[in-house]
Amino acid sequence: MTTQVQVSALTKRFGRNTVVDDLHLQIEQGEFLVLLGPSGCGKTTTLRCLGGLETPSSGTISFRDRPVFDADRKVDIAPNHRNIGMVFQSYALWPHMTVRQNIRYPLKVRRMKKAMAEGAVESMADMVHCGELLDRLPSQLSGGQQQRVALARGLVHRPELVLFDEPLSNLDARLRDLVRTEIHQLHQRLGFTAVFVTHDQSEALALGDRLAIMNQGRIEQMGTPWEVFQAPVSEYVAAFIGMANRLPLVRSHVGWQTTTGEPVDIGSARIGGDQAVARLRPDDIAVHRDSTTVPAGHVRLPATLVTAEYGGRHYDVTVEYAGHTLYLKSSIGADGTWVGDLAPGTNVTVSFAPSNARYYSDGSTAVTTSADAVTVGVGVGVGE
Ligand SMILES: Nc1ncnc2c1ncn2[C@@H]1O[C@H](COP(=O)(O)OP(=O)(O)OP(=O)(O)O)[C@@H](O)[C@H]1O
Ligand SMILES: [Mg+2]
């Protein structure tokens, strides 16, 4: 496999603020890499460094074997000589140019002959379902159409590397899913290498061949969507990848337990100290009318109902347990909608299979489990 992008020790400071911090990345040809992380963690800055729109403070960036940035050797190739395409959150179309002229722009900059460029523009516009819109101005397009035009403009010159900065976040939910699928198909069809920035975990899981989870300018975990989803290496990653529930545990002379004394079998997770945290997805917690229906081996917690919101096939349920708020998804099974009929404040029991949780040392982001430690199932919490 050919390495398309090699980033070594990339650092970017704004004044005294280190925004990208000693970042290392290797992206294979044709790979779709997603940078995932919360606002301000340095995703856009990393992308802009790759694109040549931002000058790194130190480090090196190579495309194939060609250095495009090397602080020590004073290499800094201009963006239009890096053979990249860019698609941003704001579509950034030229308002005074037609769709045709917008899409043609990267070819014009590269001095492609007009007749040839015309063919490339039309076939690209067809590929993103904008073939009918070529003579309109951006102001005459919907948001979804504008983003498709921006996509065509980012791909028309068949760049080896395409940089996407949250290209779906200005679209409404339905369009977002649609355009996401289109990007997926375009990637399969055209085979470009992609770096795609988002803070949306479902986008990341759906599109990425690999995910890089960023935390304060560093990569905290890199892996396939499956690896990151199944085994987040730190509590930070767990929280970011949907394990919204945080349950403190304490070590007693008989083993780990909840703060209300329920024993918890943390499997082979190894935690230093006497404080730990269990992280759990809403899907992996079940709600019961009383504790008699909790399966053997599951951890049971006495709780009170805060809200139950109807979601069609399930309820989104919020409960209070020993001063903690827990969120769970309760599927509506054969026994119907009883959760929705409960008054707020009603006593219930919630439970989880201990193997469905991930365990971390409290307050630390370092993981202390062995590679094959706690196996995390993808079970759906059943009503009772
Ligand atoms: N030109 C700049 N000058 C000074 N600080 C900057 C500049 N650009 C970005 N920053 C700072 O760098 C940090 C990282 O910004 P960046 O835009 O890379 O974050 P991000 O992960 O893309 O966030 P978001 O999800 O909100 O887009 C932020 O604290 C931001 O304020
Ligand atoms: Mg950003």
Coordinates of C-alpha atoms and ligand atoms in Angstrom, one line a residue:
M1 CA 0.0 0.0 0.0
T2 CA 1.3 3.5 -0.8
T3 CA 1.4 6.1 1.9
Q4 CA -0.3 9.2 0.6
V5 CA 0.2 11.5 3.5
Q6 CA 2.9 11.4 6.2
V7 CA 2.7 14.0 9.0
S8 CA 5.5 14.0 11.6
A9 CA 5.7 16.1 14.8
L10 CA 3.3 18.7 13.4
T11 CA 2.9 21.6 15.8
K12 CA 1.0 24.8 15.4
R13 CA 1.0 27.6 17.9
F14 CA -1.0 30.8 17.9
G15 CA 1.0 33.0 20.2
R16 CA 1.5 30.9 23.4
N17 CA -1.5 28.7 22.6
T18 CA -0.4 25.3 21.2
V19 CA -3.3 24.2 19.1
V20 CA -1.7 21.2 17.3
D21 CA 0.7 19.5 19.5
D22 CA 3.3 17.1 18.1
L23 CA 0.9 15.3 15.8
H24 CA 1.9 12.2 13.9
L25 CA -0.3 10.7 11.1
Q26 CA 0.1 8.3 8.3
I27 CA -2.7 8.0 5.7
E28 CA -2.7 5.4 3.1
Q29 CA -3.6 6.0 -0.6
G30 CA -7.4 5.8 -1.0
E31 CA -8.0 5.8 2.8
F32 CA -10.8 7.8 4.3
L33 CA -9.5 9.2 7.6
V34 CA -11.9 11.0 10.0
L35 CA -10.6 13.5 12.5
L36 CA -13.2 13.6 15.3
G37 CA -13.2 15.8 18.4
P38 CA -15.0 18.5 20.3
S39 CA -15.0 22.2 19.4
G40 CA -11.6 23.8 19.7
C41 CA -9.5 20.6 19.8
G42 CA -7.5 21.7 16.6
K43 CA -9.3 19.8 13.8
T44 CA -9.6 22.7 11.4
T45 CA -6.1 23.9 12.1
T46 CA -4.7 20.4 11.4
L47 CA -6.7 20.4 8.1
R48 CA -5.5 23.9 7.1
C49 CA -1.9 22.9 7.8
L50 CA -2.4 19.9 5.4
G51 CA -3.9 22.2 2.8
G52 CA -1.2 24.8 3.1
L53 CA -3.6 27.5 4.3
E54 CA -1.9 27.6 7.7
T55 CA 1.9 27.6 8.2
P56 CA 2.8 25.1 10.9
S57 CA 5.2 26.1 13.7
S58 CA 7.3 23.0 13.3
G59 CA 7.2 19.4 11.9
T60 CA 6.9 17.9 8.4
I61 CA 4.2 17.0 6.0
S62 CA 4.8 14.9 2.9
F63 CA 2.4 13.8 0.1
R64 CA 3.7 10.5 -1.3
D65 CA 7.4 11.0 -1.0
R66 CA 7.2 14.7 -1.7
P67 CA 7.7 17.1 1.2
V68 CA 5.1 19.9 1.0
F69 CA 6.1 21.3 4.4
D70 CA 9.3 21.1 6.3
A71 CA 10.0 23.8 8.8
D72 CA 13.7 23.0 9.1
R73 CA 14.3 22.8 5.3
K74 CA 12.1 25.8 4.6
V75 CA 9.8 23.9 2.3
D76 CA 6.3 25.3 2.2
I77 CA 4.4 24.4 -1.1
A78 CA 1.5 26.7 -2.0
P79 CA -2.0 25.2 -1.7
N80 CA -2.6 25.2 -5.5
H81 CA 0.6 23.1 -6.0
R82 CA -0.4 20.4 -3.5
N83 CA -3.0 18.7 -5.8
I84 CA -5.7 18.7 -3.1
G85 CA -9.4 19.4 -3.1
M86 CA -11.2 21.2 -0.3
V87 CA -14.8 21.2 0.8
F88 CA -15.8 23.4 3.7
Q89 CA -18.7 23.8 6.1
S90 CA -19.6 27.2 4.5
Y91 CA -19.9 26.3 0.9
A92 CA -17.8 29.3 -0.1
L93 CA -19.1 29.4 -3.7
W94 CA -18.3 32.5 -5.7
P95 CA -21.6 34.4 -5.6
H96 CA -21.1 36.2 -9.0
M97 CA -20.2 32.9 -10.8
T98 CA -22.6 30.4 -12.2
V99 CA -22.5 26.8 -11.0
R100 CA -20.6 25.9 -14.1
Q101 CA -18.0 28.6 -13.5
N102 CA -17.7 27.6 -9.9
I103 CA -17.1 24.0 -10.6
R104 CA -14.7 24.9 -13.4
Y105 CA -12.6 27.2 -11.2
P106 CA -10.0 24.6 -10.1
L107 CA -9.5 23.6 -13.7
K108 CA -9.1 27.2 -14.8
V109 CA -6.4 27.7 -12.1
R110 CA -4.7 24.7 -13.5
R111 CA -5.0 26.0 -17.0
M112 CA -6.9 23.0 -18.4
K113 CA -8.1 23.6 -22.0
K114 CA -11.7 24.9 -22.1
A115 CA -13.2 22.1 -24.1
M116 CA -11.7 19.4 -21.9
A117 CA -12.7 21.4 -18.8
E118 CA -16.3 21.6 -20.0
G119 CA -16.5 17.8 -20.2
A120 CA -15.0 17.4 -16.8
V121 CA -17.4 19.9 -15.2
E122 CA -20.4 18.3 -16.8
S123 CA -19.6 14.8 -15.7
M124 CA -18.7 15.9 -12.2
A125 CA -21.9 17.9 -11.9
D126 CA -23.9 14.8 -13.0
M127 CA -22.1 12.8 -10.4
V128 CA -23.4 15.0 -7.6
H129 CA -26.8 15.4 -9.2
C130 CA -26.4 19.0 -10.2
G131 CA -26.3 18.6 -14.0
E132 CA -29.5 20.6 -14.3
L133 CA -28.2 23.5 -12.3
L134 CA -25.1 24.5 -14.3
D135 CA -26.4 27.9 -15.4
R136 CA -27.8 29.1 -12.1
L137 CA -26.1 31.4 -9.6
P138 CA -25.4 30.1 -6.0
S139 CA -28.2 32.4 -4.7
Q140 CA -30.7 30.4 -6.8
L141 CA -29.8 27.1 -5.1
S142 CA -30.9 25.4 -1.8
G143 CA -28.3 24.7 0.9
G144 CA -28.1 21.0 -0.1
Q145 CA -27.6 22.0 -3.8
Q146 CA -24.9 24.5 -2.9
Q147 CA -23.0 21.9 -0.9
R148 CA -23.2 19.5 -3.8
V149 CA -21.7 22.1 -6.1
A150 CA -19.0 22.7 -3.5
L151 CA -18.3 19.0 -3.5
A152 CA -18.1 19.0 -7.3
R153 CA -15.7 21.9 -7.2
G154 CA -13.5 20.0 -4.6
L155 CA -13.3 16.9 -6.8
V156 CA -13.4 18.1 -10.4
H157 CA -9.6 18.2 -10.8
R158 CA -9.4 14.7 -9.5
P159 CA -7.2 15.6 -6.5
E160 CA -5.2 12.8 -4.8
L161 CA -6.2 14.2 -1.4
V162 CA -9.5 15.8 -0.5
L163 CA -9.9 17.8 2.8
F164 CA -13.4 18.0 4.2
D165 CA -14.1 20.4 7.1
E166 CA -17.6 19.6 8.5
P167 CA -19.2 19.7 5.1
L168 CA -22.5 18.4 6.3
S169 CA -23.1 20.4 9.4
N170 CA -25.1 23.2 7.7
L171 CA -27.6 20.8 6.2
D172 CA -30.8 19.6 7.9
A173 CA -30.9 16.1 9.3
R174 CA -32.4 14.3 6.3
L175 CA -30.1 16.0 3.7
R176 CA -27.2 15.4 5.9
D177 CA -27.8 11.6 5.7
L178 CA -28.3 11.8 2.0
V179 CA -25.2 13.9 1.2
R180 CA -23.2 11.7 3.6
T181 CA -24.1 8.6 1.6
E182 CA -23.2 10.5 -1.6
I183 CA -19.8 11.3 -0.3
H184 CA -19.3 7.7 0.6
Q185 CA -20.3 6.6 -2.9
L186 CA -18.1 9.2 -4.5
H187 CA -15.2 8.0 -2.5
Q188 CA -15.8 4.4 -3.5
R189 CA -16.1 5.5 -7.1
L190 CA -13.2 7.9 -7.4
G191 CA -10.8 6.4 -4.9
F192 CA -9.3 9.7 -3.6
T193 CA -7.6 9.9 -0.2
A194 CA -9.7 11.9 2.3
V195 CA -9.3 13.7 5.6
F196 CA -12.7 14.5 6.9
V197 CA -13.2 16.6 10.0
T198 CA -16.3 16.3 12.1
H199 CA -17.6 16.4 15.7
D200 CA -20.4 14.1 14.9
Q201 CA -19.8 10.5 15.9
S202 CA -22.3 8.9 13.6
E203 CA -20.8 10.7 10.6
A204 CA -17.4 9.5 11.7
L205 CA -18.5 5.9 12.2
A206 CA -20.3 5.8 8.9
L207 CA -17.6 7.3 6.7
G208 CA -14.2 6.5 8.2
D209 CA -11.9 3.7 7.3
R210 CA -10.1 4.9 10.4
L211 CA -10.9 7.5 13.0
A212 CA -8.5 9.8 14.9
I213 CA -10.0 11.1 18.1
M214 CA -8.4 14.4 18.9
N215 CA -8.0 16.0 22.3
Q216 CA -6.3 19.4 22.7
G217 CA -4.2 19.2 19.6
R218 CA -3.2 15.5 20.0
I219 CA -4.5 12.2 18.8
E220 CA -5.9 10.3 21.7
Q221 CA -6.9 7.2 19.8
M222 CA -6.5 6.0 16.2
G223 CA -8.3 3.0 15.0
T224 CA -11.0 1.6 12.8
P225 CA -14.6 2.7 13.7
W226 CA -15.1 -0.8 15.2
E227 CA -12.0 -0.6 17.4
V228 CA -12.8 2.9 18.7
F229 CA -16.5 2.1 19.2
Q230 CA -15.7 -1.2 21.0
A231 CA -12.7 -0.3 23.0
P232 CA -12.2 3.4 23.7
V233 CA -8.8 3.7 25.2
S234 CA -9.7 6.5 27.6
E235 CA -12.7 7.9 29.4
Y236 CA -12.4 11.0 27.1
V237 CA -12.8 8.8 24.0
A238 CA -15.5 6.7 25.6
A239 CA -17.6 9.9 26.4
F240 CA -17.0 11.2 22.9
I241 CA -18.1 8.0 21.2
G242 CA -21.5 7.7 22.9
M243 CA -20.8 6.3 26.3
A244 CA -22.8 9.1 27.9
N245 CA -23.3 7.5 31.3
R246 CA -20.7 7.8 34.0
L247 CA -20.9 5.7 37.1
P248 CA -18.3 6.1 39.8
L249 CA -17.1 2.8 41.5
V250 CA -15.2 2.3 44.7
R251 CA -12.9 -0.6 45.7
S252 CA -13.9 -2.5 48.8
H253 CA -12.3 -5.5 50.5
V254 CA -14.6 -7.7 48.4
G255 CA -14.0 -6.0 45.1
W256 CA -15.4 -3.2 43.1
Q257 CA -18.9 -1.8 43.8
T258 CA -21.1 1.1 43.1
T259 CA -21.5 3.9 45.7
T260 CA -24.7 2.2 46.9
G261 CA -22.8 -1.1 47.5
E262 CA -23.8 -3.1 44.4
P263 CA -21.0 -5.4 43.3
V264 CA -19.6 -4.8 39.8
D265 CA -17.5 -7.4 38.1
I266 CA -15.0 -5.4 36.0
G267 CA -13.6 -8.4 34.3
S268 CA -9.9 -8.2 33.5
A269 CA -9.8 -4.4 33.5
R270 CA -6.9 -3.4 35.7
I271 CA -7.4 -0.2 37.6
G272 CA -4.8 1.4 39.9
G273 CA -6.1 3.1 43.1
D274 CA -9.5 2.8 44.8
Q275 CA -11.6 4.9 42.5
A276 CA -12.9 3.9 39.1
V277 CA -15.5 5.0 36.6
A278 CA -17.8 2.8 34.5
R279 CA -18.8 4.2 31.1
L280 CA -22.0 3.0 29.5
R281 CA -24.1 3.6 26.4
P282 CA -27.8 4.4 26.8
D283 CA -28.5 1.3 24.8
D284 CA -26.8 -0.9 27.3
I285 CA -28.9 0.1 30.4
A286 CA -32.3 -1.5 30.9
V287 CA -35.2 -0.2 33.0
H288 CA -37.4 -2.6 35.1
R289 CA -40.6 -2.0 37.2
D290 CA -38.9 -3.8 40.0
S291 CA -35.7 -5.7 40.7
T292 CA -37.1 -9.2 40.3
T293 CA -36.7 -9.2 36.5
V294 CA -33.0 -8.2 36.5
P295 CA -31.0 -11.0 34.8
A296 CA -28.5 -12.9 36.9
G297 CA -25.1 -11.3 36.8
H298 CA -26.3 -7.9 35.9
V299 CA -25.7 -4.9 38.1
R300 CA -29.0 -3.5 39.5
L301 CA -29.4 0.0 40.6
P302 CA -32.3 1.6 42.5
A303 CA -33.4 4.7 40.7
T304 CA -36.3 7.1 40.2
L305 CA -37.8 8.1 36.9
V306 CA -37.1 11.7 35.7
T307 CA -38.6 11.6 32.2
A308 CA -39.5 9.1 29.5
E309 CA -39.8 10.5 26.0
Y310 CA -41.5 8.5 23.3
G311 CA -39.3 7.7 20.3
G312 CA -41.4 5.4 18.2
R313 CA -39.7 2.0 18.8
H314 CA -38.2 3.1 22.1
Y315 CA -38.3 5.5 25.0
D316 CA -35.4 7.8 25.9
V317 CA -35.5 7.5 29.6
T318 CA -33.7 9.7 32.2
V319 CA -33.4 8.4 35.7
E320 CA -31.8 9.6 38.9
Y321 CA -29.6 7.1 40.8
A322 CA -27.7 8.1 44.0
G323 CA -27.3 11.7 42.8
H324 CA -26.3 10.7 39.3
T325 CA -28.4 11.2 36.2
L326 CA -28.4 8.2 33.9
Y327 CA -29.7 8.1 30.3
L328 CA -31.0 5.0 28.8
K329 CA -32.9 3.7 25.7
S330 CA -35.7 1.3 26.5
S331 CA -37.1 -0.5 23.5
I332 CA -40.8 -1.0 23.4
G333 CA -41.3 -4.7 23.4
A334 CA -44.2 -7.1 23.8
D335 CA -45.1 -5.6 27.2
G336 CA -45.9 -2.3 25.6
T337 CA -45.5 1.3 26.7
W338 CA -45.5 1.0 30.5
V339 CA -42.4 3.2 30.9
G340 CA -44.3 6.1 29.3
D341 CA -47.2 5.7 31.7
L342 CA -45.0 6.1 34.9
A343 CA -45.2 9.3 36.8
P344 CA -42.0 11.2 37.3
G345 CA -40.5 10.3 40.7
T346 CA -41.7 6.6 40.5
N347 CA -39.2 4.1 41.8
V348 CA -37.7 1.8 39.2
T349 CA -34.7 -0.5 38.9
V350 CA -32.1 0.0 36.2
S351 CA -29.6 -2.7 35.2
F352 CA -26.6 -3.4 33.0
A353 CA -24.4 -6.3 32.0
P354 CA -21.0 -5.5 33.5
S355 CA -19.3 -6.7 30.4
N356 CA -21.1 -3.9 28.4
A357 CA -19.3 -1.2 30.4
R358 CA -15.8 0.1 30.0
Y359 CA -13.8 0.8 33.1
Y360 CA -11.3 3.6 33.6
S361 CA -9.3 5.0 36.5
D362 CA -11.2 7.9 37.9
G363 CA -9.9 11.3 36.8
S364 CA -7.3 9.9 34.5
T365 CA -7.4 9.5 30.7
A366 CA -4.9 6.7 30.7
V367 CA -6.3 3.2 30.1
T368 CA -5.1 0.4 32.3
T369 CA -6.9 -2.5 30.7
S370 CA -5.0 -5.1 28.6
A371 CA -5.8 -5.2 24.9
D372 CA -8.3 -8.1 25.3
A373 CA -9.6 -6.8 28.6
V374 CA -13.2 -6.0 28.9
T375 CA -15.2 -7.2 26.0
V376 CA -17.9 -4.7 25.1
G377 CA -21.0 -6.2 23.6
V378 CA -23.3 -4.3 21.3
G379 CA -26.5 -5.5 22.9
V380 CA -29.6 -3.4 23.0
G381 CA -31.1 -2.8 26.4
V382 CA -34.4 -4.6 26.5
G383 CA -37.4 -3.2 28.3
E384 CA -37.4 -5.9 31.0
Ligands
LIG1 N1 -5.9 32.3 13.5 C1 -6.0 32.0 14.8 N2 -5.5 32.8 15.7 C2 -5.5 32.4 17.1 N3 -6.1 31.3 17.5 C3 -6.7 30.5 16.7 C4 -6.7 30.8 15.2 N4 -7.3 29.7 14.6 C5 -7.7 28.9 15.6 N5 -7.3 29.3 16.8 C6 -7.6 28.7 18.1 O1 -7.1 27.3 18.0 C7 -7.9 26.4 18.7 C8 -8.3 25.3 17.7 O2 -9.1 25.8 16.7 P1 -9.7 24.9 15.5 O3 -10.5 25.8 14.6 O4 -8.6 24.1 14.9 O5 -10.7 24.0 16.3 P2 -11.7 22.9 15.8 O6 -11.4 21.6 16.4 O7 -11.8 23.0 14.3 O8 -13.1 23.4 16.4 P3 -14.6 23.5 15.8 O9 -15.2 22.1 16.0 O10 -15.3 24.5 16.7 O11 -14.5 23.9 14.4 C9 -9.1 27.2 19.2 O12 -8.8 27.5 20.5 C10 -9.0 28.5 18.4 O13 -9.5 29.6 19.1
MG2 MG -13.3 23.6 13.0

